[in-house]
Amino acid sequence: MKEEIPLAVSDLTVAYHRKPVIWDVGFELPAGSLIGVVGPNGAGKSTLLKAVMDLTPRASGKVLVYGKTYRENRRRVGYVPQRESVDWDFPVDALDVVTMGLYGEIGWCLPVRRKHRQAAMDALDRVGIADFAKRQISQLSGGQQQRVFLARALVQDADLYLMDEPFAAVDAATERAIIDILGEMKESGKTAVVIHHDLQTVPEYFDYVVLLNMRVVAHGPVEDVFTNDNLQKTYGGRLTLLEEVSEAMRRRERSL
């Protein structure tokens, strides 16, 4: 049934100053999956997520979240932005940031109740930084900042999570923590769509992949779609990691 599809995109085009950034993009993503979105710099990956959430205007196309528009189902969507897009000097602490994820439930200009702060604390504990709840966000390390925004998404208890490069410039412990959280999401039937750059870890981290370079080159289960041929079509001459990716795929196949 259409309403069971977490994210369905058809004929989606976004253009800046009449220059297309993504063109005629279409796919339907499976529920309960960890989905990697990969492609070269400038391929339109972040623009795709922003267009899904109505953060950037569409030239054409349709987006459905569980069979409805994003505005109708926005409370079922959690978002983890790029760290570079956040004003880290804004005078709030980690607990405040996570509590913002509950504003859809609390309502604007209404008091934050004890149960809301407890839910935010539980989310910080889940990502391993409850001890930093009252620390101003600019005083956190890059990995800790990323965990704060992961906690903000988790506290929403969404069904679909959109994550824009959550692994970028984080330490190994944070990367492992994010992977563990993604695994828990999948086990509970949730869906995560993750923009990712490290091709070598795609077979390890994800079970479904979207290859994007302005248009969708291919999408489907990793073992079917994440191939040398499709990667060449996606990256062209800029791809220098094909052998490493092939080895990662062989490791995945041996582990199955």
XYZ file of N, CA, C and O in Angstrom, residues 93-249:
628
model
N 22.160 25.315 25.786
C 22.935 24.144 26.166
C 22.407 22.912 25.440
O 21.411 22.967 24.711
N 23.089 21.792 25.651
C 22.739 20.565 24.933
C 21.307 20.132 25.224
O 20.577 19.717 24.323
N 20.895 20.247 26.477
C 19.537 19.836 26.841
C 18.494 20.693 26.136
O 17.457 20.184 25.685
N 18.755 22.005 26.009
C 17.831 22.896 25.301
C 17.664 22.461 23.848
O 16.548 22.451 23.315
N 18.782 22.125 23.206
C 18.730 21.739 21.795
C 17.885 20.486 21.617
O 17.036 20.409 20.722
N 18.098 19.501 22.471
C 17.347 18.250 22.349
C 15.862 18.496 22.624
O 14.995 17.949 21.938
N 15.567 19.346 23.601
C 14.171 19.651 23.929
C 13.446 20.292 22.748
O 12.230 20.136 22.583
N 14.196 21.025 21.894
C 13.579 21.619 20.703
C 12.927 20.572 19.819
O 11.979 20.875 19.087
N 13.426 19.347 19.868
C 12.824 18.285 19.079
C 11.417 17.932 19.513
O 10.691 17.239 18.794
N 11.002 18.420 20.685
C 9.672 18.127 21.214
C 8.684 19.274 21.022
O 7.555 19.188 21.495
N 9.104 20.340 20.352
C 8.224 21.494 20.230
C 6.939 21.175 19.481
O 5.902 21.804 19.707
N 6.986 20.192 18.578
C 5.764 19.794 17.905
C 4.738 19.233 18.873
O 3.532 19.375 18.688
N 5.226 18.594 19.927
C 4.348 18.054 20.965
C 4.009 19.108 22.008
O 2.860 19.211 22.463
N 5.003 19.907 22.396
C 4.800 20.903 23.458
C 3.936 22.060 22.970
O 3.020 22.512 23.659
N 4.232 22.524 21.745
C 3.581 23.726 21.226
C 4.443 24.944 21.492
O 5.102 25.047 22.527
N 4.477 25.859 20.527
C 5.295 27.062 20.672
C 4.737 27.978 21.759
O 3.537 28.100 21.933
N 5.641 28.609 22.501
C 5.313 29.583 23.547
C 4.608 28.954 24.749
O 4.046 29.667 25.590
N 4.628 27.633 24.830
C 4.064 26.950 25.989
C 5.207 26.422 26.857
O 6.313 26.180 26.372
N 4.986 26.271 28.161
C 6.077 25.864 29.042
C 6.552 24.437 28.771
O 5.768 23.558 28.421
N 7.860 24.257 28.942
C 8.449 22.923 28.849
C 8.263 22.240 30.202
O 8.698 22.750 31.230
N 7.613 21.109 30.193
C 7.302 20.414 31.437
C 8.398 19.419 31.802
O 9.280 19.103 30.984
N 8.317 18.959 33.052
C 9.344 18.043 33.559
C 9.460 16.791 32.677
O 10.560 16.298 32.414
N 8.321 16.267 32.208
C 8.366 15.042 31.402
C 9.099 15.271 30.080
O 9.754 14.353 29.549
N 9.008 16.508 29.565
C 9.705 16.811 28.325
C 11.215 16.843 28.546
O 11.981 16.303 27.740
N 11.640 17.476 29.632
C 13.078 17.529 29.928
C 13.612 16.141 30.251
O 14.761 15.815 29.906
N 12.798 15.303 30.874
C 13.247 13.947 31.163
C 13.405 13.151 29.869
O 14.361 12.380 29.716
N 12.481 13.348 28.939
C 12.600 12.669 27.644
C 13.870 13.111 26.917
O 14.572 12.293 26.307
N 14.174 14.418 27.010
C 15.393 14.932 26.386
C 16.635 14.363 27.067
O 17.615 14.002 26.401
N 16.617 14.260 28.386
C 17.746 13.671 29.109
C 17.934 12.205 28.726
O 19.062 11.725 28.557
N 16.826 11.498 28.578
C 16.910 10.078 28.188
C 17.545 9.940 26.804
O 18.333 9.005 26.562
N 17.215 10.869 25.903
C 17.802 10.825 24.564
C 19.296 11.123 24.613
O 20.091 10.470 23.922
N 19.695 12.090 25.440
C 21.125 12.382 25.600
C 21.861 11.184 26.199
O 22.985 10.862 25.807
N 21.214 10.517 27.126
C 21.816 9.321 27.718
C 21.959 8.220 26.683
O 22.963 7.498 26.651
N 20.983 8.114 25.820
C 21.015 7.069 24.787
C 22.183 7.252 23.831
O 22.755 6.273 23.345
N 22.565 8.515 23.574
C 23.706 8.756 22.681
C 25.011 8.946 23.456
O 26.043 9.269 22.879
N 24.948 8.763 24.778
C 26.168 8.705 25.578
C 26.735 10.020 26.050
O 27.915 10.079 26.425
N 25.930 11.100 26.095
C 26.480 12.388 26.548
C 25.562 13.076 27.557
O 25.504 14.306 27.607
N 24.882 12.304 28.379
C 24.012 12.902 29.399
C 24.791 13.798 30.351
O 24.257 14.789 30.874
N 26.060 13.489 30.574
C 26.884 14.293 31.484
C 27.131 15.704 30.966
O 27.564 16.580 31.727
N 26.859 15.940 29.667
C 27.114 17.250 29.065
C 25.811 18.015 28.820
O 25.797 18.985 28.059
N 24.741 17.624 29.488
C 23.422 18.204 29.228
C 23.403 19.719 29.403
O 22.733 20.432 28.652
N 24.110 20.247 30.402
C 24.059 21.680 30.690
C 25.239 22.445 30.088
O 25.429 23.619 30.387
N 25.987 21.806 29.213
C 27.124 22.487 28.589
C 26.656 23.228 27.344
O 25.895 22.708 26.531
N 27.133 24.469 27.192
C 26.786 25.268 26.030
C 27.303 24.565 24.769
O 28.397 23.997 24.764
N 26.516 24.582 23.699
C 26.833 23.735 22.556
C 28.163 24.104 21.895
O 28.827 23.242 21.323
N 28.575 25.373 21.981
C 29.849 25.757 21.384
C 31.038 25.160 22.135
O 32.146 25.096 21.605
N 30.819 24.708 23.369
C 31.889 24.140 24.181
C 32.011 22.624 24.008
O 32.856 21.997 24.642
N 31.195 22.055 23.151
C 31.250 20.618 22.889
C 32.184 20.325 21.725
O 32.389 21.161 20.845
N 32.736 19.135 21.722
C 33.557 18.713 20.588
C 32.658 18.431 19.386
O 31.427 18.342 19.505
N 33.271 18.276 18.220
C 32.488 17.996 17.025
C 31.654 16.735 17.161
O 30.484 16.709 16.775
N 32.248 15.688 17.711
C 31.509 14.448 17.898
C 30.364 14.608 18.881
O 29.268 14.061 18.675
N 30.587 15.379 19.938
C 29.526 15.612 20.923
C 28.399 16.447 20.324
O 27.214 16.189 20.584
N 28.746 17.435 19.512
C 27.721 18.236 18.849
C 26.857 17.365 17.940
O 25.632 17.501 17.917
N 27.492 16.457 17.223
C 26.719 15.581 16.346
C 25.789 14.682 17.150
O 24.641 14.425 16.755
N 26.249 14.233 18.306
C 25.408 13.390 19.153
C 24.210 14.179 19.692
O 23.121 13.618 19.860
N 24.409 15.458 19.982
C 23.295 16.292 20.451
C 22.186 16.332 19.402
O 20.994 16.180 19.720
N 22.545 16.540 18.142
C 21.526 16.618 17.105
C 20.924 15.255 16.787
O 19.758 15.163 16.392
N 21.691 14.198 16.991
C 21.109 12.872 16.878
C 20.085 12.658 17.989
O 18.985 12.143 17.746
N 20.413 13.104 19.209
C 19.474 12.991 20.331
C 18.216 13.811 20.073
O 17.104 13.395 20.418
N 18.369 15.002 19.470
C 17.201 15.833 19.163
C 16.256 15.113 18.205
O 15.027 15.187 18.341
N 16.825 14.398 17.236
C 15.982 13.634 16.318
C 15.345 12.441 17.027
O 14.163 12.146 16.838
N 16.116 11.773 17.874
C 15.598 10.585 18.560
C 14.436 10.919 19.483
O 13.492 10.133 19.616
N 14.506 12.083 20.145
C 13.470 12.418 21.119
C 12.109 12.615 20.448
O 11.068 12.507 21.092
N 12.112 12.860 19.158
C 10.859 12.994 18.422
C 10.148 11.655 18.256
O 8.953 11.622 17.958
N 10.886 10.561 18.420
C 10.336 9.218 18.201
C 9.657 9.152 16.838
O 8.518 8.723 16.690
N 10.410 9.583 15.810
C 9.882 9.621 14.449
C 9.874 8.222 13.832
O 10.424 7.265 14.401
N 9.268 8.115 12.666
C 9.273 6.870 11.907
C 10.289 6.906 10.770
O 10.828 5.880 10.375
N 10.543 8.114 10.258
C 11.494 8.320 9.172
C 12.517 9.350 9.614
O 12.152 10.442 10.059
N 13.807 9.006 9.511
C 14.876 9.922 9.885
C 15.681 10.296 8.651
O 16.096 9.430 7.871
N 15.902 11.598 8.476
C 16.715 12.126 7.392
C 17.982 12.695 8.007
O 17.914 13.596 8.848
N 19.134 12.182 7.600
C 20.405 12.569 8.226
C 21.382 13.041 7.159
O 21.706 12.299 6.227
N 21.843 14.276 7.314
C 22.733 14.887 6.334
C 24.185 14.791 6.822
O 24.631 15.587 7.647
N 24.885 13.800 6.340
C 26.297 13.568 6.660
C 26.563 13.461 8.162
O 27.413 14.184 8.709
N 25.887 12.583 8.870
C 26.108 12.479 10.317
C 27.490 11.973 10.696
O 27.934 12.179 11.833
N 28.188 11.316 9.750
C 29.509 10.767 10.058
C 30.650 11.726 9.727
O 31.814 11.411 9.968
N 30.329 12.894 9.185
C 31.377 13.814 8.735
C 32.159 14.373 9.917
O 31.586 14.933 10.851
N 33.466 14.211 9.887
C 34.393 14.824 10.861
C 34.063 14.463 12.301
O 34.150 15.308 13.193
N 33.659 13.214 12.542
C 33.431 12.775 13.919
C 34.490 11.745 14.291
O 35.110 11.124 13.425
N 34.688 11.562 15.598
C 35.654 10.586 16.067
C 35.089 9.177 15.913
O 33.897 8.967 15.691
N 35.978 8.194 16.071
C 35.581 6.795 15.865
C 34.498 6.363 16.850
O 33.589 5.611 16.487
N 34.579 6.839 18.089
C 33.581 6.457 19.092
C 32.203 6.989 18.723
O 31.185 6.291 18.873
N 32.143 8.230 18.216
C 30.857 8.792 17.799
C 30.308 8.054 16.588
O 29.110 7.765 16.512
N 31.176 7.719 15.646
C 30.723 6.973 14.470
C 30.129 5.630 14.891
O 29.068 5.228 14.402
N 30.775 4.965 15.835
C 30.263 3.682 16.317
C 28.925 3.866 17.027
O 28.008 3.063 16.865
N 28.809 4.946 17.798
C 27.554 5.222 18.508
C 26.423 5.467 17.526
O 25.296 4.997 17.733
N 26.708 6.195 16.446
C 25.679 6.464 15.443
C 25.254 5.161 14.770
O 24.057 4.916 14.565
N 26.222 4.307 14.447
C 25.902 3.028 13.817
C 25.025 2.182 14.733
O 24.057 1.534 14.295
N 25.349 2.161 16.029
C 24.541 1.397 16.986
C 23.109 1.913 17.032
O 22.149 1.133 17.080
N 22.959 3.254 17.032
C 21.621 3.849 17.049
C 20.854 3.495 15.772
O 19.662 3.153 15.806
N 21.537 3.541 14.634
C 20.889 3.176 13.374
C 20.411 1.730 13.413
O 19.311 1.416 12.933
N 21.229 0.860 13.994
C 20.824 -0.534 14.118
C 19.582 -0.695 14.983
O 18.686 -1.492 14.669
N 19.521 0.071 16.074
C 18.347 0.023 16.945
C 17.106 0.539 16.211
O 16.000 0.011 16.375
N 17.295 1.594 15.409
C 16.176 2.121 14.623
C 15.616 1.049 13.700
O 14.400 0.832 13.621
N 16.508 0.382 12.989
C 16.063 -0.639 12.049
C 15.321 -1.758 12.768
O 14.276 -2.226 12.300
N 15.843 -2.195 13.898
C 15.210 -3.275 14.646
C 13.803 -2.905 15.101
O 12.928 -3.775 15.224
N 13.556 -1.618 15.335
C 12.232 -1.175 15.775
C 11.332 -0.776 14.606
O 10.267 -0.195 14.804
N 11.791 -1.054 13.379
C 10.956 -0.810 12.205
C 11.040 0.582 11.625
O 10.264 0.932 10.726
N 11.965 1.393 12.127
C 12.091 2.758 11.610
C 12.990 2.777 10.370
O 13.728 1.828 10.109
N 12.908 3.865 9.637
C 13.663 4.011 8.396
C 14.598 5.203 8.514
O 14.193 6.263 8.993
N 15.840 5.043 8.076
C 16.809 6.143 8.093
C 17.374 6.343 6.691
O 17.809 5.379 6.047
N 17.355 7.590 6.242
C 17.944 7.974 4.962
C 19.148 8.847 5.287
O 19.005 9.930 5.862
N 20.337 8.372 4.935
C 21.590 8.968 5.410
C 22.475 9.371 4.241
O 22.868 8.524 3.428
N 22.799 10.660 4.140
C 23.798 11.096 3.162
C 25.164 10.674 3.676
O 25.531 10.947 4.830
N 25.922 10.009 2.803
C 27.172 9.381 3.249
C 28.227 9.542 2.169
O 27.924 9.501 0.976
N 29.487 9.705 2.602
C 30.576 9.931 1.652
C 31.586 8.796 1.575
O 32.257 8.638 0.558
N 31.709 8.011 2.624
C 32.738 6.971 2.657
C 32.228 5.724 1.942
O 31.516 4.899 2.514
N 32.612 5.572 0.686
C 32.108 4.452 -0.102
C 32.507 3.102 0.478
O 31.767 2.124 0.351
N 33.664 3.057 1.121
C 34.130 1.774 1.627
C 33.240 1.200 2.725
O 33.190 -0.012 2.923
N 32.535 2.069 3.458
C 31.697 1.586 4.561
C 30.229 1.418 4.163
O 29.429 0.959 4.976
N 29.877 1.766 2.945
C 28.477 1.615 2.516
C 27.985 0.177 2.687
O 26.912 -0.052 3.250
N 28.736 -0.844 2.232
C 28.231 -2.217 2.390
C 28.091 -2.640 3.845
O 27.272 -3.506 4.159
N 28.890 -2.053 4.738
C 28.823 -2.415 6.149
C 27.675 -1.706 6.862
O 27.016 -2.294 7.733
N 27.407 -0.454 6.514
C 26.466 0.366 7.263
C 25.024 0.296 6.761
O 24.091 0.504 7.533
N 24.838 0.035 5.466
C 23.509 0.173 4.872
C 23.060 -1.108 4.182
O 23.875 -1.919 3.767
N 21.740 -1.256 4.054
C 21.209 -2.391 3.296
C 20.530 -1.953 1.997
O 20.128 -2.791 1.198
N 20.425 -0.632 1.800
C 19.800 -0.084 0.599
C 20.582 1.173 0.238
O 21.082 1.870 1.125
N 20.707 1.463 -1.043
C 21.511 2.621 -1.440
C 20.840 3.353 -2.608
O 20.196 2.736 -3.458
N 20.970 4.684 -2.572
C 20.556 5.537 -3.692
C 21.812 6.189 -4.243
O 22.519 6.906 -3.521
N 22.123 5.935 -5.501
C 23.273 6.551 -6.168
C 22.763 7.763 -6.936
O 21.921 7.635 -7.840
N 23.272 8.938 -6.554
C 22.736 10.200 -7.071
C 23.831 11.062 -7.673
O 24.880 11.277 -7.048
N 23.612 11.535 -8.869
C 24.439 12.590 -9.454
C 23.521 13.467 -10.303
O 23.371 13.276 -11.507
N 22.845 14.388 -9.622
C 21.789 15.223 -10.173
C 20.535 14.403 -10.499
O 19.430 14.796 -10.172
N 20.720 13.276 -11.113
C 19.644 12.310 -11.322
C 19.960 11.042 -10.530
O 21.108 10.822 -10.128
N 18.962 10.213 -10.334
C 19.193 8.919 -9.696
C 19.787 7.974 -10.735
O 19.157 7.673 -11.758
N 21.015 7.538 -10.465
C 21.670 6.580 -11.354
C 21.087 5.188 -11.134
O 20.802 4.454 -12.077
N 20.909 4.848 -9.851
C 20.327 3.555 -9.494
C 19.925 3.599 -8.032
O 20.478 4.376 -7.245
N 18.969 2.773 -7.652
C 18.642 2.612 -6.239
C 18.118 1.207 -6.023
O 17.489 0.613 -6.908
N 18.420 0.660 -4.856
C 17.993 -0.695 -4.549
C 18.857 -1.292 -3.462
O 19.699 -0.609 -2.860
N 18.679 -2.585 -3.163
C 19.508 -3.252 -2.160
C 20.992 -3.117 -2.507
O 21.373 -3.158 -3.684
N 21.815 -2.959 -1.481
C 23.247 -2.730 -1.686
C 23.860 -3.818 -2.552
O 24.630 -3.534 -3.484
N 23.525 -5.078 -2.280
C 24.166 -6.164 -3.014
C 23.802 -6.163 -4.490
O 24.542 -6.719 -5.322
N 22.690 -5.520 -4.864
C 22.278 -5.476 -6.269
C 22.747 -4.221 -6.984
O 23.038 -4.256 -8.190
N 22.795 -3.104 -6.269
C 22.972 -1.793 -6.916
C 24.371 -1.220 -6.742
O 24.879 -0.517 -7.622
N 25.026 -1.542 -5.640
C 26.326 -0.942 -5.338
C 27.422 -1.710 -6.080
O 28.223 -2.450 -5.506
N 27.465 -1.495 -7.391
C 28.367 -2.231 -8.265
C 29.373 -1.280 -8.909
O 29.152 -0.072 -8.983
N 30.448 -1.858 -9.408
C 31.455 -1.040 -10.085
C 30.850 -0.265 -11.257
O 31.161 0.915 -11.470
N 29.988 -0.916 -12.008
C 29.395 -0.267 -13.181
C 28.553 0.946 -12.767
O 28.683 2.027 -13.347
N 27.718 0.771 -11.747
C 26.883 1.891 -11.297
C 27.708 2.995 -10.657
O 27.387 4.184 -10.795
N 28.771 2.615 -9.956
C 29.628 3.634 -9.350
C 30.370 4.433 -10.418
O 30.542 5.650 -10.291
N 30.784 3.766 -11.475
C 31.416 4.490 -12.585
C 30.432 5.459 -13.221
O 30.789 6.590 -13.567
N 29.184 5.050 -13.365
C 28.173 5.940 -13.938
C 27.909 7.137 -13.025
O 27.613 8.236 -13.492
N 28.023 6.902 -11.702
C 27.734 7.965 -10.736
C 28.885 8.942 -10.610
O 28.677 10.159 -10.551
N 30.111 8.424 -10.562
C 31.284 9.256 -10.283
C 32.127 9.555 -11.506
O 32.953 10.475 -11.478
N 31.989 8.762 -12.553
C 32.807 8.979 -13.730
C 34.288 8.848 -13.415
O 34.708 8.035 -12.600
N 35.091 9.699 -14.024
C 36.529 9.638 -13.831
C 36.994 10.109 -12.474
O 38.165 9.979 -12.144
N 36.063 10.671 -11.661
C 36.479 11.188 -10.356
C 36.608 10.090 -9.314
O 37.128 10.313 -8.229
N 36.128 8.881 -9.622
C 36.145 7.812 -8.629
C 37.495 7.121 -8.618
O 37.956 6.596 -9.623
N 38.164 7.117 -7.491
C 39.479 6.482 -7.366
C 39.465 5.342 -6.361
O 40.498 4.780 -6.053
N 38.282 4.974 -5.836
C 38.206 3.986 -4.765
C 37.510 2.703 -5.210
O 37.083 1.913 -4.385
N 37.416 2.467 -6.510
C 36.653 1.307 -6.964
C 37.196 -0.001 -6.407
O 36.436 -0.886 -6.011
N 38.509 -0.153 -6.388
C 39.073 -1.404 -5.893
C 38.771 -1.600 -4.411
O 38.441 -2.703 -3.965
N 38.895 -0.504 -3.625
C 38.587 -0.599 -2.200
C 37.117 -0.938 -1.982
O 36.758 -1.724 -1.106
N 36.248 -0.328 -2.782
C 34.826 -0.613 -2.663
C 34.538 -2.065 -3.039
O 33.749 -2.755 -2.388
N 35.191 -2.548 -4.076
C 34.997 -3.937 -4.480
C 35.400 -4.892 -3.371
O 34.728 -5.894 -3.108
N 36.488 -4.578 -2.697
C 36.934 -5.412 -1.591
C 35.931 -5.368 -0.445
O 35.641 -6.392 0.194
N 35.359 -4.183 -0.177
C 34.347 -4.072 0.873
C 33.131 -4.916 0.533
O 32.541 -5.570 1.412
N 32.738 -4.936 -0.738
C 31.613 -5.760 -1.146
C 31.920 -7.234 -0.979
O 31.076 -8.024 -0.542
